[in-house]
Structures are given as structure tokens and as C-alpha cells.
CSV table of C-alpha atoms and ligand atoms in Angstrom, one decimal:
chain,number,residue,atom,x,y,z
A,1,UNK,CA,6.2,-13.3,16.1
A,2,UNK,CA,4.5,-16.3,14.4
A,3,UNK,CA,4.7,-19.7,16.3
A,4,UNK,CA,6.4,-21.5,13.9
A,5,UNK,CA,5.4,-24.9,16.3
A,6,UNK,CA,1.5,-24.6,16.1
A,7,UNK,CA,-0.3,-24.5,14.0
A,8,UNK,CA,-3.4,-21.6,12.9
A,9,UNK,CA,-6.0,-22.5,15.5
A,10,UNK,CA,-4.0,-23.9,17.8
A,11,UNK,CA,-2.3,-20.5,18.0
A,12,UNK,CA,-5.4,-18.5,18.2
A,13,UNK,CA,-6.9,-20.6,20.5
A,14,UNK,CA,-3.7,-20.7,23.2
A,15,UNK,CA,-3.2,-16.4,23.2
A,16,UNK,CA,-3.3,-15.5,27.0
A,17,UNK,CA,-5.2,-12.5,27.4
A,18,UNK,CA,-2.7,-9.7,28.5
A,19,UNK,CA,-3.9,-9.0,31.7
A,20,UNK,CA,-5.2,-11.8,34.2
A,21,UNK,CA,-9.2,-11.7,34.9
A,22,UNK,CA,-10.0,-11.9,38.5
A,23,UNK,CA,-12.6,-14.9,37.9
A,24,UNK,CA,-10.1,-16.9,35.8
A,25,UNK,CA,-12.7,-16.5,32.9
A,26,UNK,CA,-11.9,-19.4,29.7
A,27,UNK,CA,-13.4,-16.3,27.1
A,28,UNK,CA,-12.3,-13.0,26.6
A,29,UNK,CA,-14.4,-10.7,28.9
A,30,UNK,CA,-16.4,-7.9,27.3
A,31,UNK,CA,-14.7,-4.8,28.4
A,32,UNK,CA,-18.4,-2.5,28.0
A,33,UNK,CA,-16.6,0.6,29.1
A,34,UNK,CA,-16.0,4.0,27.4
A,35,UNK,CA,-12.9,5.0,29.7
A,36,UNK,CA,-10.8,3.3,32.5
A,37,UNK,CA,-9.9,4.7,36.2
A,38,UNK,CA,-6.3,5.6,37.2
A,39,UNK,CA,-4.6,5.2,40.6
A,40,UNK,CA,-3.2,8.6,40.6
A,41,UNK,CA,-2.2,12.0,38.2
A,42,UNK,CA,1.4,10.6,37.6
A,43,UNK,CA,-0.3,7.4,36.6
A,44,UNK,CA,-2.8,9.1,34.0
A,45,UNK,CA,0.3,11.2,32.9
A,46,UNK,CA,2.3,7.9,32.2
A,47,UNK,CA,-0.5,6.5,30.1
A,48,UNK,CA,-1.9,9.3,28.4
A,49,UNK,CA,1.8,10.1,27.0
A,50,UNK,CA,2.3,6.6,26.2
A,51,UNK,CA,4.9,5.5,28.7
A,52,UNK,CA,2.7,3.0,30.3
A,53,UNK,CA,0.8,0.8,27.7
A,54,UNK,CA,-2.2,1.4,30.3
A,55,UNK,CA,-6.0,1.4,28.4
A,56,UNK,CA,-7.0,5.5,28.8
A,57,UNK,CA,-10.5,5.6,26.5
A,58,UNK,CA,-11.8,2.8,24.1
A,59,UNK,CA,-11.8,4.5,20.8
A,60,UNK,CA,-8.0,4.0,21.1
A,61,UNK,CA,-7.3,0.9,23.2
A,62,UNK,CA,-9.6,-2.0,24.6
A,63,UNK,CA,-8.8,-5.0,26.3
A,64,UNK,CA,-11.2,-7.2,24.9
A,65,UNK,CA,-10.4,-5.5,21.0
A,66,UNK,CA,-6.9,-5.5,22.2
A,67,UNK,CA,-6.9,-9.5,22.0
A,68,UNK,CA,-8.7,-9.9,19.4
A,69,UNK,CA,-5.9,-8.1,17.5
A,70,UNK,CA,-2.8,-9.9,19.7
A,71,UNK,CA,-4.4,-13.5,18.7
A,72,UNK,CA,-4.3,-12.3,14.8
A,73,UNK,CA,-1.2,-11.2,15.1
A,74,UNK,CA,0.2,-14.4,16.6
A,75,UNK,CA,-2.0,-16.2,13.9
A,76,UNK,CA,-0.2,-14.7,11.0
A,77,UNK,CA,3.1,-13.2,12.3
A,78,UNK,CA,2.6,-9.4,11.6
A,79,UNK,CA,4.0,-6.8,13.0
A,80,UNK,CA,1.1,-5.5,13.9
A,81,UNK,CA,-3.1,-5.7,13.4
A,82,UNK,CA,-5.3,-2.7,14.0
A,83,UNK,CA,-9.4,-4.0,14.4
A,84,UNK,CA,-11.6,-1.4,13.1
A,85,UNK,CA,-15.6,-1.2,12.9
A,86,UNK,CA,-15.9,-2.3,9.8
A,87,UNK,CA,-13.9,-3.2,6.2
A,88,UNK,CA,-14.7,-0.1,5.1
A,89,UNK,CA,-13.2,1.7,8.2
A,90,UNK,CA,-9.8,-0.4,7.3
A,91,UNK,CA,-9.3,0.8,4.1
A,92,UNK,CA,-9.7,4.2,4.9
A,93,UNK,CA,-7.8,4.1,7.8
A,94,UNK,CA,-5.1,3.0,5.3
A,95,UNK,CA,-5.5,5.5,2.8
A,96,UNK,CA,-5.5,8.1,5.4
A,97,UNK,CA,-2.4,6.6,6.7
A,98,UNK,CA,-0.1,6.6,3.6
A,99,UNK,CA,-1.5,9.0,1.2
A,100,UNK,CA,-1.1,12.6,0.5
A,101,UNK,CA,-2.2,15.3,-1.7
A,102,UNK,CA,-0.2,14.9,-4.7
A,103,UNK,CA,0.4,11.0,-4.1
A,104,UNK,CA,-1.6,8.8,-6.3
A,105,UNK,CA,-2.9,5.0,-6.1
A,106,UNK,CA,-1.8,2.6,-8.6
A,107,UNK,CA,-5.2,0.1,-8.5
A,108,UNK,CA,-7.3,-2.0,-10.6
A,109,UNK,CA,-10.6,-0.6,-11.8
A,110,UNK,CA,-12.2,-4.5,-10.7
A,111,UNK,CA,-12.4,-3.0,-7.0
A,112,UNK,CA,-15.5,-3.7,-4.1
A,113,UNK,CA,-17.7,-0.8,-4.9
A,114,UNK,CA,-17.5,1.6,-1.8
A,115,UNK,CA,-13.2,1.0,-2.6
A,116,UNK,CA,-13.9,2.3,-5.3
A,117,UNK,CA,-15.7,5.2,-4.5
A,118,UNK,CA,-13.5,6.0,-1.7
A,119,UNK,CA,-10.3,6.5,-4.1
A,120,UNK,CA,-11.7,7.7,-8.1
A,121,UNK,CA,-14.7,10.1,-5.8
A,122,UNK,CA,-13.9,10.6,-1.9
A,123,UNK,CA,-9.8,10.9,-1.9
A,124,UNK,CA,-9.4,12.3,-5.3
A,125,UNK,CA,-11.6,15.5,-3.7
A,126,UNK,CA,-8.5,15.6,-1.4
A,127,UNK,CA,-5.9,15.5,-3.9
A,128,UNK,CA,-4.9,11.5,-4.0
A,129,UNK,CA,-5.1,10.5,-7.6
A,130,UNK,CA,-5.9,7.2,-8.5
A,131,UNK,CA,-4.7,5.5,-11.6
A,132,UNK,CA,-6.1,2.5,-12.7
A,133,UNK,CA,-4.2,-0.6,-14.2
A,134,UNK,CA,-4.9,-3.8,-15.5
A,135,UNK,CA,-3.0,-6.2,-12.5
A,136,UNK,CA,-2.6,-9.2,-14.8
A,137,UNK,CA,-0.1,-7.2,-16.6
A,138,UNK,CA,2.9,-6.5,-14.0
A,139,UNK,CA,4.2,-4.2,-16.7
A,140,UNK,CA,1.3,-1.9,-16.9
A,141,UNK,CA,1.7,-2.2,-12.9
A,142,UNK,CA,5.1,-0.8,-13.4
A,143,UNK,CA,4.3,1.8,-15.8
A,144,UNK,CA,1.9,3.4,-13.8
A,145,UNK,CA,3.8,3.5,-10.9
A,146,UNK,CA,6.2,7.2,-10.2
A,147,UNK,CA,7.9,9.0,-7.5
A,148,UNK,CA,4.4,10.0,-6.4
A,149,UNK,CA,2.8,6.6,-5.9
A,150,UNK,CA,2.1,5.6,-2.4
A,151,UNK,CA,0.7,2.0,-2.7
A,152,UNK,CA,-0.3,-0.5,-5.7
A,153,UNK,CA,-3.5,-2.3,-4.3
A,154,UNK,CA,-5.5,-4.7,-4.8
A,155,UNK,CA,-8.0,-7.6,-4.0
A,156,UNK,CA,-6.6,-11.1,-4.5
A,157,UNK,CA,-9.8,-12.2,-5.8
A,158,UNK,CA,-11.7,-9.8,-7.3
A,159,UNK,CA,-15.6,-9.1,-6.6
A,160,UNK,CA,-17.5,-10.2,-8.9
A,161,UNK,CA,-14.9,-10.2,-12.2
A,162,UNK,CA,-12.9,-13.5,-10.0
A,163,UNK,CA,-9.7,-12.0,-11.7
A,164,UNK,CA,-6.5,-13.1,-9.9
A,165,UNK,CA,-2.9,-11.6,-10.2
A,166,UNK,CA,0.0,-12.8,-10.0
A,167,UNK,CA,1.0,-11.4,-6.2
A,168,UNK,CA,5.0,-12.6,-6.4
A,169,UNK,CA,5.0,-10.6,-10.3
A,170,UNK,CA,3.5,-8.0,-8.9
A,171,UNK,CA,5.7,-8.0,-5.5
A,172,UNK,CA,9.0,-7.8,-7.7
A,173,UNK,CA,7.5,-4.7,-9.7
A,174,UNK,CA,7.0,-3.0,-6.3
A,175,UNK,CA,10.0,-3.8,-4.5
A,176,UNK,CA,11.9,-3.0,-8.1
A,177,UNK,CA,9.7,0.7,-7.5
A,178,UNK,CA,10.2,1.1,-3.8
A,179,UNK,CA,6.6,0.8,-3.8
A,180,UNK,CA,4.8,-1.3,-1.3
A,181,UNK,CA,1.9,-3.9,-2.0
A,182,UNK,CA,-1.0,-3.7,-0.2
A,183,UNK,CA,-4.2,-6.0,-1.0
A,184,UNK,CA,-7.7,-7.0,0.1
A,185,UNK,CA,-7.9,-10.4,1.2
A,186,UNK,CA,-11.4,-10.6,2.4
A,187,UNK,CA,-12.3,-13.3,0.0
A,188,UNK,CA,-9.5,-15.8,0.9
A,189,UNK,CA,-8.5,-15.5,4.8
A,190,UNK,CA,-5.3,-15.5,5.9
A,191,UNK,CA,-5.0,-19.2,7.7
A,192,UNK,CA,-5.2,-20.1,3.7
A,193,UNK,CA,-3.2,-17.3,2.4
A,194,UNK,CA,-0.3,-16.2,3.8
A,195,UNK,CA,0.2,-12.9,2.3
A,196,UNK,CA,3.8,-12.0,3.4
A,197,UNK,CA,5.4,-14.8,1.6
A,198,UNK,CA,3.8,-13.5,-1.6
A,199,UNK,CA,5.4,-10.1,-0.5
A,200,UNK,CA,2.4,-7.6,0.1
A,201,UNK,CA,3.3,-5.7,2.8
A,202,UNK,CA,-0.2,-4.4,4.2
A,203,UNK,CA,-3.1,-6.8,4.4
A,204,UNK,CA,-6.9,-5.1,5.0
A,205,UNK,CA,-9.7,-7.5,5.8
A,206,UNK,CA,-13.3,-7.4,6.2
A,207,UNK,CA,-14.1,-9.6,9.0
A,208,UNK,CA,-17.4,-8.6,8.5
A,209,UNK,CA,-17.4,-12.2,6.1
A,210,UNK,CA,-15.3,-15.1,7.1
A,211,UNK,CA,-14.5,-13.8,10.7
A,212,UNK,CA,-17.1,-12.5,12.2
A,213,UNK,CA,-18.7,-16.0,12.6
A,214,UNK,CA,-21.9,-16.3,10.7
A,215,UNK,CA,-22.6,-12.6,9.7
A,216,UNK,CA,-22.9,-11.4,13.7
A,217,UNK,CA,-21.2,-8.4,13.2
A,218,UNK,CA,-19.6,-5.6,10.9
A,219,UNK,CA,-15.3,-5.4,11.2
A,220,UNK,CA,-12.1,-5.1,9.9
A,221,UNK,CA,-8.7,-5.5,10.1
A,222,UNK,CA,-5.3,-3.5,9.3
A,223,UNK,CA,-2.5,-6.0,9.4
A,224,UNK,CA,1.1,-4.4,9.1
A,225,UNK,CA,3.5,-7.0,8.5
A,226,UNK,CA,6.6,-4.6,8.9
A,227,UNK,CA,8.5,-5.5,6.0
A,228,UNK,CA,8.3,-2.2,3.9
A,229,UNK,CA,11.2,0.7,4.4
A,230,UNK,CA,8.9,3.7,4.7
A,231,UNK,CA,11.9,5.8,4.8
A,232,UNK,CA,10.9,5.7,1.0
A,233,UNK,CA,7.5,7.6,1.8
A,234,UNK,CA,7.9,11.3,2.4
A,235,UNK,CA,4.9,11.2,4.8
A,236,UNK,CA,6.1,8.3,7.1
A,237,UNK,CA,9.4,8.8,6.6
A,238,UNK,CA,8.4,12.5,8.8
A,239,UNK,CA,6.4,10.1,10.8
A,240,UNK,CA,9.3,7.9,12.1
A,241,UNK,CA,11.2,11.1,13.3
A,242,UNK,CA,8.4,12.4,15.1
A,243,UNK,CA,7.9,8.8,17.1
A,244,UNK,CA,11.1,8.4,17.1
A,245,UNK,CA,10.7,4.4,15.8
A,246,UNK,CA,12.6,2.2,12.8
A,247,UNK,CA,11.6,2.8,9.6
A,248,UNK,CA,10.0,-0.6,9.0
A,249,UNK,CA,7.7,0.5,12.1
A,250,UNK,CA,6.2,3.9,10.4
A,251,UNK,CA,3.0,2.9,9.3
A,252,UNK,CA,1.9,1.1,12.5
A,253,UNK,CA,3.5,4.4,14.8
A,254,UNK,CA,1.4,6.6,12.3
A,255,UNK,CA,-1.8,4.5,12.3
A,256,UNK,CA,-2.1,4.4,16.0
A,257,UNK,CA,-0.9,7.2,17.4
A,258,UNK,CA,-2.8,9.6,14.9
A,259,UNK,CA,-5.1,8.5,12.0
A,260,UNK,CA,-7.0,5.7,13.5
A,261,UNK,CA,-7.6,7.8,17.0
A,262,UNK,CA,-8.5,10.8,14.8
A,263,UNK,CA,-10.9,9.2,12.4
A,264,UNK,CA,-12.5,7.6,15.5
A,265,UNK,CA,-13.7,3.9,13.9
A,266,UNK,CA,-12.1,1.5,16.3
A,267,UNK,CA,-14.0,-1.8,16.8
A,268,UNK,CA,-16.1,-2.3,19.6
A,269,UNK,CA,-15.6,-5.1,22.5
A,270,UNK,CA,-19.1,-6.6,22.1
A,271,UNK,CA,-18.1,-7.1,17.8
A,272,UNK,CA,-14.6,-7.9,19.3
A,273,UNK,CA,-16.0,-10.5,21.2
A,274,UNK,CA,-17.9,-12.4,18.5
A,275,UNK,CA,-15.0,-11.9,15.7
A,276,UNK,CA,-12.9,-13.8,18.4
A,277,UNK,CA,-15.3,-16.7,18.6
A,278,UNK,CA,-15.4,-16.6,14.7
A,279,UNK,CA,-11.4,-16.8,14.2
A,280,UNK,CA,-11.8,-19.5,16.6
A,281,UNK,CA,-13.4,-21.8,14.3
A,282,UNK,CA,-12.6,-20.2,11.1
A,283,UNK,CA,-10.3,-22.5,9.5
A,284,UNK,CA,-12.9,-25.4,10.4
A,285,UNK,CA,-15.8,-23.4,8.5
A,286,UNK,CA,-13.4,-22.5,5.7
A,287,UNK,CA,-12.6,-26.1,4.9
A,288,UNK,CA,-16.1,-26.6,4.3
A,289,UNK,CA,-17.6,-23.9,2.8
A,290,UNK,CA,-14.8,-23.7,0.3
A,291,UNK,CA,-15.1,-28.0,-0.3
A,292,UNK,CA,-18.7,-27.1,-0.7
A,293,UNK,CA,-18.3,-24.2,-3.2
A,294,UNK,CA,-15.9,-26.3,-5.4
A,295,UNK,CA,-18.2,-29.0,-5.2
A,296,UNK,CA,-20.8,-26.6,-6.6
A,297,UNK,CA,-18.9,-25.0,-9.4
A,298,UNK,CA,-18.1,-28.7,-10.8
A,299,UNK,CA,-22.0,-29.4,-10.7
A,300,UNK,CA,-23.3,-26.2,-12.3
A,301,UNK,CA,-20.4,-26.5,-15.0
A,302,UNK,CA,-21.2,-30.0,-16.2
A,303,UNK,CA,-23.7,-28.4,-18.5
A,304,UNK,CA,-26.6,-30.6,-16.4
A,305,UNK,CA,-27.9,-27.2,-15.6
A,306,UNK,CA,-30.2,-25.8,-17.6
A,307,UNK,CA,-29.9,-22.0,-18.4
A,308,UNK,CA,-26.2,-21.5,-17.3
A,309,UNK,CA,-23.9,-20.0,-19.9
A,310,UNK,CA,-20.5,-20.0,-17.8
A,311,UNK,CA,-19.4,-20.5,-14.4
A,312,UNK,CA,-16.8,-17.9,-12.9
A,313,UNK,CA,-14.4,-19.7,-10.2
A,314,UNK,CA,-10.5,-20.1,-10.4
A,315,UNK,CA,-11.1,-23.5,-8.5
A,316,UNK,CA,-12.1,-24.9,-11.7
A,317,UNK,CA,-9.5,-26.3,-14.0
A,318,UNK,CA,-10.9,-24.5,-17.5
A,319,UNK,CA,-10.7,-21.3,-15.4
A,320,UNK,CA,-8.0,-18.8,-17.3
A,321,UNK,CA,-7.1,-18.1,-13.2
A,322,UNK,CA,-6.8,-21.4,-12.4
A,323,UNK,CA,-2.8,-22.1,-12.3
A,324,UNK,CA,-2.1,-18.9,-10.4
A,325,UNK,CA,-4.9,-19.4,-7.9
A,326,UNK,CA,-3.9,-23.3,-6.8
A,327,UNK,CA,-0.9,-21.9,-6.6
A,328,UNK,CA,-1.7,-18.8,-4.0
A,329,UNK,CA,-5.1,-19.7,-2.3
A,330,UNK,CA,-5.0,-23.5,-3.0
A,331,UNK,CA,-7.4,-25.7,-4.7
A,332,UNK,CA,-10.7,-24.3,-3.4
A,333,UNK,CA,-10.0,-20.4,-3.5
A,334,UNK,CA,-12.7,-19.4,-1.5
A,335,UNK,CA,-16.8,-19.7,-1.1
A,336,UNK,CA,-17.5,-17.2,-3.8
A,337,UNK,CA,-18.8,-17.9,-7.3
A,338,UNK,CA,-20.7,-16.7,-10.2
A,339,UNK,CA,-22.7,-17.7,-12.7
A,340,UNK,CA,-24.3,-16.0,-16.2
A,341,UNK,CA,-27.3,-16.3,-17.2
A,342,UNK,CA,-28.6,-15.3,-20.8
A,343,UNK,CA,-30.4,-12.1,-19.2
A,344,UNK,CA,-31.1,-9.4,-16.4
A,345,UNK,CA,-34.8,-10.9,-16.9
A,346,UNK,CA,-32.9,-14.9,-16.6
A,347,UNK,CA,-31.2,-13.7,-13.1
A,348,UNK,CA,-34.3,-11.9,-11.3
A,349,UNK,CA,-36.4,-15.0,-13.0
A,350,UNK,CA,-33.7,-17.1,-11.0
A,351,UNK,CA,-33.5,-15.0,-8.2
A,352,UNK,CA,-37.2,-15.1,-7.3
A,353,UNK,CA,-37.2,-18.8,-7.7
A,354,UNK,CA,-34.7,-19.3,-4.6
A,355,UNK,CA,-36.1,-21.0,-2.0
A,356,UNK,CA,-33.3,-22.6,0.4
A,357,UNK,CA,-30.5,-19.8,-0.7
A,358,UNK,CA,-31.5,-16.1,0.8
A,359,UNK,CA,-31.5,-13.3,-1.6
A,360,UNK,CA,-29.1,-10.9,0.3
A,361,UNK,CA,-26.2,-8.7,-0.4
A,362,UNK,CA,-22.6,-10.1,2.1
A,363,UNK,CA,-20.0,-12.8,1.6
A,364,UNK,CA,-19.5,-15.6,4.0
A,365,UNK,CA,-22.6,-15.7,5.9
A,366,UNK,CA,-23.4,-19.4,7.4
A,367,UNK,CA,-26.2,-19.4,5.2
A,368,UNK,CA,-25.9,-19.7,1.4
A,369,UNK,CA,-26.6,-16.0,-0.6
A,370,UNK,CA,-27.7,-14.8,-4.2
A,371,UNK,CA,-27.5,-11.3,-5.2
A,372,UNK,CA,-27.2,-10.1,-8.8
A,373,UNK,CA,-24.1,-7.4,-8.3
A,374,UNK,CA,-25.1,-5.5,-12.0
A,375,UNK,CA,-28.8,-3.7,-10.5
A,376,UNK,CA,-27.8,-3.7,-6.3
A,377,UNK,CA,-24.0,-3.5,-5.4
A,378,UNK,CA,-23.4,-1.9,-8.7
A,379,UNK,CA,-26.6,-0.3,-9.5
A,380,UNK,CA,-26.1,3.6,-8.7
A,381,UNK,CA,-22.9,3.6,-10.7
A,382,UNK,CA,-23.8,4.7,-14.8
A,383,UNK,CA,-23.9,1.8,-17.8
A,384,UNK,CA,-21.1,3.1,-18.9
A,385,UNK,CA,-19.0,2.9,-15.5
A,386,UNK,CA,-20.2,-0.6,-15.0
A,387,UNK,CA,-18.9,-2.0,-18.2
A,388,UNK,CA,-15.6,-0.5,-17.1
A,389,UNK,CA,-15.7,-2.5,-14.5
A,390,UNK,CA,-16.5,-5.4,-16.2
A,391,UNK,CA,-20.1,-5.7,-14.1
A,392,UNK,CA,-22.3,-8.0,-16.6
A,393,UNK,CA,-26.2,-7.8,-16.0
A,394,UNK,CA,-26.4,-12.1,-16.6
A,395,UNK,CA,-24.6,-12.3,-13.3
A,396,UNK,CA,-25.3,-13.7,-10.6
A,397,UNK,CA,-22.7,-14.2,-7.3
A,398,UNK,CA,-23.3,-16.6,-4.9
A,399,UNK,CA,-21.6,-16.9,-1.4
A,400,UNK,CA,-21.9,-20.7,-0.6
A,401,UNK,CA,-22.5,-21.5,3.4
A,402,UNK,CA,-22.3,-24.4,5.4
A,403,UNK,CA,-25.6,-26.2,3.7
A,404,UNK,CA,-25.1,-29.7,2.4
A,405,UNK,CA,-23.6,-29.0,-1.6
A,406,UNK,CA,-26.7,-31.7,-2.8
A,407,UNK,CA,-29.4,-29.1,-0.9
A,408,UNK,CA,-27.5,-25.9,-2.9
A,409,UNK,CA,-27.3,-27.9,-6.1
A,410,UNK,CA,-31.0,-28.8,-5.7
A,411,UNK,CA,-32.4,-25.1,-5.0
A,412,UNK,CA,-30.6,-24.0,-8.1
A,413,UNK,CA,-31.4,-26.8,-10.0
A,414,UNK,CA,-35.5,-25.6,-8.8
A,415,UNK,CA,-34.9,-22.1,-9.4
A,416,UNK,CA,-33.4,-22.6,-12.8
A,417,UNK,CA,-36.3,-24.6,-14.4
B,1,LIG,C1,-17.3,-6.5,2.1
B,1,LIG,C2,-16.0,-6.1,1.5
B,1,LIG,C3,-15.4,-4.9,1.9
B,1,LIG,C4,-16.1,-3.9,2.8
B,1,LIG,O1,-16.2,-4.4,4.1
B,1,LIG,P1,-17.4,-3.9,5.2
B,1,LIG,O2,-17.1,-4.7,6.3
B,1,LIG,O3,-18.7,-4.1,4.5
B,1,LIG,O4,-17.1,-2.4,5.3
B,1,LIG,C5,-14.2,-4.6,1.3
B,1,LIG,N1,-13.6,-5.4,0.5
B,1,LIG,C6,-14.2,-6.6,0.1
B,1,LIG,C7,-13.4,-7.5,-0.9
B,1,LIG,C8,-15.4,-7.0,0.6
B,1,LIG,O5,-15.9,-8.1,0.3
């Protein structure tokens, strides 16, 4: 459980590693090994049917994964955190987990593209439906929810619409449904946002942004915070028979002793390593890119730049998000923004103009990146599908670094004239 004592890094930074390393190392030490030797056959035995917490083969366990996932869990007080090998790998290692043909997905269309792809093209070709609903409105939530309905997700700040529900409305719908809540939280980490007291029960992550340190590596993170009866999902409800665990403990039982060893996308102890150094100073970096990118936003919204029409960030107190973001993320929800343009031919105009900030796709890099989402993220999806998703070709989104805010203000300043 949480350390209620200590605080975030403090926490992370005092987890033991769980067993003792012969050299007394300070770091975690990079486990490089595919498989680990036994003593003897009634040893293997133990371990291979899960008597003996033993490590058999890294694509399930790994000593040096394995801590990067205890000091998350410490850090926020789950139940339990599975690290996978990328964002990507997380969310369909919880998809996998909890759906079925014949369940469906109560989501927002605003979803990171390859979500989205994964639940209206990839699971739908298995028989999960996915229903789309406008999350600002916890009754349409509720209306689309039936017997069927195995999760209501979400991102807590969408990418690149910046639209923010309301997680406690929409918490009450579910728990009214028997329904549990399960969102994204890439773009505001969890030191900031603690998502169990806002009552979503699953948390995915792509530590690929914030985490990883400075864009070293591609991860994510399952994080089960055991507070959802899955007795109330056929599937897991089987599943806590078969493992012979609580009800609360279904999902975990179900993601670790089948899905995630099936679909084989555990994280790696070299990527393990690095994410551990980035959680490390995470909280320090997030204070200041998220100062900076406030910082920013007031600049470019003072109407001193030339050629902006808006500015997009619920930091900002004209922002229609801006109440309900203080109120869950804080006052500077994150180090994304976006700004419009008057044109497609404005943003590549802009674009080409960059000098200091890189033109790159990623969030949360050290350094400071443009991209214009509408003709890269977006840009194998139709017209038509893009306006649904509320995708504008005069945008631009811009992850804001660890740069001095006067050096970002004055590239764009450059690039806009
Ligand atoms: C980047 C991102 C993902 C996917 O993560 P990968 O690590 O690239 O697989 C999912 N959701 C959000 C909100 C993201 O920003």
C-alpha cells in the first residue's frame, strides 16, 4: 500500500529492490537474461506452478521490470502495475483482459489514434463493439452503458480536442451501472493525478512520454487499483474461480497469469531501467515543463502573437475546461497545448519556420515538439472521419520541454512572422 508518510519521490526513490544484489549496487541492475537457472526439478516445479514467486523466463517476470513496477505501485497505492513495451501494448493488454465477443466499450470518439483503431477496426473484427459517447455529458455515459458493457474509457485530457470530463460524474454513472472506469492518463501523470480518488478503477499509461525520462524509450503501464467487484463481469468473474482469488483481485489474476504472458509484450530490463531513472525525477521535470507550458499559453493568448486565432489549454482561465481541470490535474494540467492557425498552408508555413522547437510526432520529450495532428497522426483516417473526431487542419500541438519559456516564446514568435 501507499506510504501515507512520504511523499511521491521520496517513495520511489526509497523501494528496496526485492532481492539483495551481491555488489550492494545503489541502481537497479539490468537483469539482460531471457531465462533464469534452478537449483533442482522440485524447485522449477515450485516456480513454474506459481508456488514460489521465483523469476522462470522474462516475457513474464524480470527483476529489474519487476521493480520498476513495485516502486509504481508504492508511488501510487495500487493493487497492482503491469509494465509493458509500449502504451500501445497496455491498452490492448487491457482490452484483451476484460472484453469479450458480445461485450461492447462505452468511449469517446476524441481517442489517441491507434486507440482508436484498436476498438472501432481491430476488436470490433473480434466481436467487441464500441459505442461512442460524448463524456462531458454523464447521461449520454449512462445511456450507453448495458448489461453488455465491459468498461467506459477514456483519456483525462484528450489528444488534440484538450476536452476534459468530469471523472467523479462520470465515476457515480459507473458505479450506479456496475461498470468500471478505466482512463488514459498519459498526459497528466499520476504524482499529479491521483486517479483512485476520482474513482477510475484501471489506469493505462504511456511511459513512453513523461516517464521514460527524455524520450529514451517506448513503455507502458497497467495499473489495477483493486477497487472494482469483477464478480459483475462474466469473464472475470470465471476468472476468480479458476485462480481461486477475491473478486476485487480478478483482473490482475487474469492479466498475469494469462493475457499479458500470451500476448507476449512485456517490457524489457534495459527500457525498465531507464523508465526507473525517469520516475525518479519525474515530478521535478513535471513541475517545470507544466510552469513552462502555462507560461506559454498566457503569452501566445495575449493576442501579442501574430497569426494565432485561439489557444487550446484548460490551464487557462477563458478555457470552457478550465474549472474541472484545476480541480483534477491542478493549475498547469500538463505540457501539452495547441494552437489554430487560419490554414493547413498557416501551420506548414509555421512549421517550417521552427527553428529551436523540433518538428516531431511524441509528447513529453525534454526537448520542445510541433506537429500538425490533422495531415500526420490523423492523416490516413478519411475527411469525414477526422471531423468526427473533431481533428481541425489549423492545428497545431505542441509538447513544451524543459527549454527556458522566453526561448519557446521567441521561436514561435520567429516562426509566426
Ligand atoms: C502516446 C500515447 C499512447 C500510445 O503510447 P505508445 O507508447 O506510443 O504505444 C496512448 N495514449 C496516449 C494518450 C498517448 O499520448
Amino acid at each position: 500500500m501507499k506510504n501515507e508518510e512520504r511523499g511521491f519521490t521520496t517513495t520511489v526513490l526509497s523501494v528496496a529492490c526485492g532481492k539483495s544484489d551481491p555488489h550492494g549496487a545503489l541502481n537497479v541492475p539490468v537483469y539482460q537474461t531471457a531465462a533464469y537457472e534452478f537449483a533442482s526439478a522440485e524447485a522449477m516445479e515450485s516456480a513454474f506452478t506459481g508456488r514460489t514467486p521465483d523469476h522462470a523466463y522474462s516475457r513474464i517476470t524480470n527483476p529489474t521490470v519487476e521493480h520498476f513496477e513495485e516502486s509504481v505501485r508504492q508511488a501510487t497505492g495500487a493493487l497492482s502495475v503491469t509494465a509493458l513495451n509500449s502504451g500501445m501494448a497496455a491498452i490492448s493488454n487491457l482490452f484483451l483482459t476484460l472484453g469479450r465477443s458480445g461485450a461492447n466499450v462505452v468511449t469517446s470518439p476524441h481517442l489517441f489514434g491507434n486507440t482508436y483503431s484498436l476498438l472501432a477496426s481491430t476488436l470490433r473484427e473480434f466481436g467487441v463493439e464500441t459505442r461512442f459517447a460524448d463524456m462531458t455529458d454523464p447521461a449520454a455515459v449512462a445511456a450507453a452503458i448495458d448489461s453488455e458493457t465491459c468498461a467506459v474509457f477514456l483519456e483525462t485530457i484528450t489528444n488534440p480536442q484538450m476536452e476534459v470530463a468530469d471523472l467523479s460524474a462520470l465515476a457515480a454513472v459507473c458505479q450506479a451501472a456496475g461498470t468500471p472506469l478505466v482512463a488514459d492518463t498519459t498526459i497528466v501523470p499520476f504524482h499529479a493525478f491521483h486517479a483512485r480518488d476520482f474513482g477510475i478503477d484501471l489506469e493505462v499509461v504511456s511511459s513512453t512520454k513523461y516517464l521514460s525520462g527524455g524520450a529514451t524509450s517506448l513503455g507502458g503501464l497497467l495499473i489495477d487499483y483493486g477497487r472494482f467487484d469483477w464478480s459483475r463481469n462474466p469473464k472475470l468473474a470465471r476468472s476468480a474461480e479458476t485462480y481461486g482469488v477475491q473478486p476485487h483481485e480478478a483482473f490482475t489474476a487474469k492479466l498475469r497469469r494469462e493475457i499479458h504472458r500470451n500476448l507476449g509484450a512485456y517490457m524489457t530490463p534495459q527500457v525498465a531501467y531507464q523508465q526507473m531513472l525517469g520516475l525518479e525525477t519525474l515530478e521535478v521535470r513535471y513541475a517545470r515543463v507544466s510552469q513552462t507550458t502555462l507560461e506559454v499559453a498566457q503569452a501566445l493568448s495575449s493576442g501579442e502573437f501574430r497569426g494565432i486565432v485561439s489557444v487550446n489549454y484548460p490551464g487557462l482561465p477563458s478555457n470552457r475546461f478550465h474549472a474541472v481541470a484545476t480541480r483534477q490535474f491542478g493549475t498547469a494540467p500538463g505540457a501539452m497545448l495547441t494552437f489554430d492557425l487560419a490554414s493547413q498552408a498557416a501551420c506548414y508555413a509555421f512549421m517550417n519556420r521552427l527553428r529551436l522547437i523540433r518538428r516531431a510526432t511524441n509528447l513529453f520529450d525534454n526537448k520542445s515538439l510541433a506537429i500538425h495532428p490533422w495531415s500526420t497522426i490523423f492523416g490516413t483516417f478519411s475527411e469525414e472521419a477526422r471531423r468526427s473526431m473533431d481533428i481541425s487542419p489549423c492545428t497545431i500541438r505542441l509538447s513544451v520541454g524543459l527549454e527556458d519559456a522566453a526561448d519557446l516564446q521567441s521561436d514561435i514568435r520567429q516562426a509566426l512572422s
